[in-house]
Tab-separated table of C-alpha atoms in Angstrom:
chain	number	residue	atom	x	y	z
A	206	UNK	CA	45.515	-55.685	-4.439
A	207	UNK	CA	46.627	-54.625	-0.983
A	208	UNK	CA	44.865	-51.947	1.038
A	209	UNK	CA	46.221	-48.414	1.020
A	210	UNK	CA	45.192	-47.945	4.680
A	211	UNK	CA	43.783	-50.250	7.349
A	212	UNK	CA	40.066	-50.859	6.716
A	213	UNK	CA	38.902	-48.588	9.556
A	214	UNK	CA	40.665	-45.673	7.868
A	215	UNK	CA	39.670	-46.239	4.241
A	216	UNK	CA	37.975	-42.833	4.146
A	217	UNK	CA	41.411	-41.229	4.485
A	218	UNK	CA	42.875	-43.025	1.441
A	219	UNK	CA	42.654	-39.935	-0.820
A	220	UNK	CA	45.183	-38.251	1.504
A	221	UNK	CA	47.874	-40.894	1.094
A	222	UNK	CA	49.416	-39.888	-2.263
A	223	UNK	CA	50.092	-36.281	-1.238
A	224	UNK	CA	50.536	-36.510	2.523
A	225	UNK	CA	52.814	-39.470	3.294
A	226	UNK	CA	56.402	-38.443	2.563
A	227	UNK	CA	58.718	-41.132	3.931
A	228	UNK	CA	61.163	-38.899	5.794
A	229	UNK	CA	61.002	-36.021	8.245
A	230	UNK	CA	62.700	-33.806	5.682
A	231	UNK	CA	60.040	-34.768	3.159
A	232	UNK	CA	57.276	-33.949	5.627
A	233	UNK	CA	58.847	-30.571	6.390
A	234	UNK	CA	59.173	-29.823	2.679
A	235	UNK	CA	55.560	-30.840	2.040
A	236	UNK	CA	54.395	-28.531	4.804
A	237	UNK	CA	56.388	-25.642	3.386
A	238	UNK	CA	55.210	-26.246	-0.174
A	239	UNK	CA	51.505	-26.716	0.561
A	240	UNK	CA	49.200	-23.727	0.289
A	241	UNK	CA	47.195	-22.792	3.377
A	242	UNK	CA	43.905	-24.241	2.059
A	243	UNK	CA	45.567	-27.624	1.433
A	244	UNK	CA	47.096	-27.635	4.919
A	245	UNK	CA	43.715	-26.802	6.440
A	246	UNK	CA	41.912	-29.479	4.410
A	247	UNK	CA	44.429	-32.143	5.446
A	248	UNK	CA	44.201	-31.038	9.069
A	249	UNK	CA	40.399	-31.033	9.020
A	250	UNK	CA	40.299	-34.555	7.601
A	251	UNK	CA	43.041	-36.108	9.718
A	252	UNK	CA	42.850	-34.415	13.135
A	253	UNK	CA	39.501	-35.933	14.162
A	254	UNK	CA	40.860	-39.398	13.319
A	255	UNK	CA	44.157	-39.052	15.190
A	256	UNK	CA	43.102	-40.731	18.452
A	257	UNK	CA	41.734	-43.768	16.605
A	258	UNK	CA	44.793	-43.922	14.353
A	259	UNK	CA	47.190	-43.780	17.291
A	260	UNK	CA	45.204	-46.453	19.136
A	261	UNK	CA	45.413	-48.677	16.045
A	262	UNK	CA	49.161	-48.068	15.744
A	263	UNK	CA	49.798	-48.522	19.481
A	264	UNK	CA	48.295	-52.014	19.300
A	265	UNK	CA	51.069	-53.214	16.949
A	266	UNK	CA	54.857	-53.266	16.945
A	267	UNK	CA	56.078	-50.617	14.507
A	268	UNK	CA	58.507	-53.095	12.982
A	269	UNK	CA	55.580	-55.315	11.994
A	270	UNK	CA	53.520	-52.701	10.163
A	271	UNK	CA	52.449	-53.650	6.655
A	272	UNK	CA	52.337	-50.979	3.914
A	273	UNK	CA	48.800	-49.923	4.923
A	274	UNK	CA	49.916	-49.476	8.529
A	275	UNK	CA	52.993	-47.534	7.422
A	276	UNK	CA	50.748	-45.232	5.393
A	277	UNK	CA	48.606	-44.620	8.475
A	278	UNK	CA	51.745	-43.847	10.478
A	279	UNK	CA	52.846	-41.483	7.713
A	280	UNK	CA	49.569	-39.575	7.909
A	281	UNK	CA	49.959	-39.248	11.684
A	282	UNK	CA	53.534	-38.010	11.354
A	283	UNK	CA	52.470	-35.535	8.673
A	284	UNK	CA	49.709	-34.272	10.941
A	285	UNK	CA	52.340	-33.326	13.524
A	286	UNK	CA	53.867	-30.956	10.968
A	287	UNK	CA	50.561	-29.658	9.664
A	288	UNK	CA	49.019	-29.144	13.106
A	289	UNK	CA	51.844	-26.785	13.994
A	290	UNK	CA	51.156	-24.808	10.836
A	291	UNK	CA	47.377	-24.727	11.256
A	292	UNK	CA	46.850	-24.657	15.015
A	293	UNK	CA	49.859	-22.644	16.168
A	294	UNK	CA	51.315	-20.598	13.321
A	295	UNK	CA	48.030	-19.820	11.577
A	296	UNK	CA	48.336	-16.713	9.443
A	297	UNK	CA	52.012	-16.409	10.403
A	298	UNK	CA	52.860	-19.733	8.720
A	299	UNK	CA	54.186	-18.146	5.485
A	300	UNK	CA	56.462	-15.819	7.475
A	301	UNK	CA	57.825	-18.737	9.511
A	302	UNK	CA	58.350	-20.819	6.380
A	303	UNK	CA	61.133	-18.426	5.395
A	304	UNK	CA	63.057	-19.205	8.600
A	305	UNK	CA	62.458	-22.956	8.166
A	306	UNK	CA	64.362	-22.789	4.886
A	307	UNK	CA	67.516	-22.103	6.917
A	308	UNK	CA	66.892	-25.018	9.273
A	309	UNK	CA	67.364	-28.115	7.166
A	310	UNK	CA	66.177	-31.445	8.548
A	311	UNK	CA	68.490	-34.178	7.338
A	312	UNK	CA	67.477	-37.164	9.475
A	313	UNK	CA	65.393	-37.879	12.569
A	314	UNK	CA	64.565	-40.968	14.657
A	315	UNK	CA	61.261	-41.173	12.764
A	316	UNK	CA	63.289	-41.930	9.617
A	317	UNK	CA	64.762	-45.127	11.031
């Protein structure tokens, strides 16, 4: 059986099923659909690990990432969406979600 995440990040494995959409549109939709407590819990688990995760990812060519490495990248990309909701929007996140519905993400460089 292959690892879900690189060994140094095994503690984050419970996040993978719900927090690693494969596209930017999927990440945006997950952010919009998640209740505030779920966003905060993901943020609280992932944010302290971001520097280590980025260092791990920076040490490898993205094209060579195995599935565990791609999952780690997915968590980092999802954190970018969630951090905006938690750190910047805060209690205004539900109000801003309404406007996001009119701004559809179809494809980004992160989807390549």
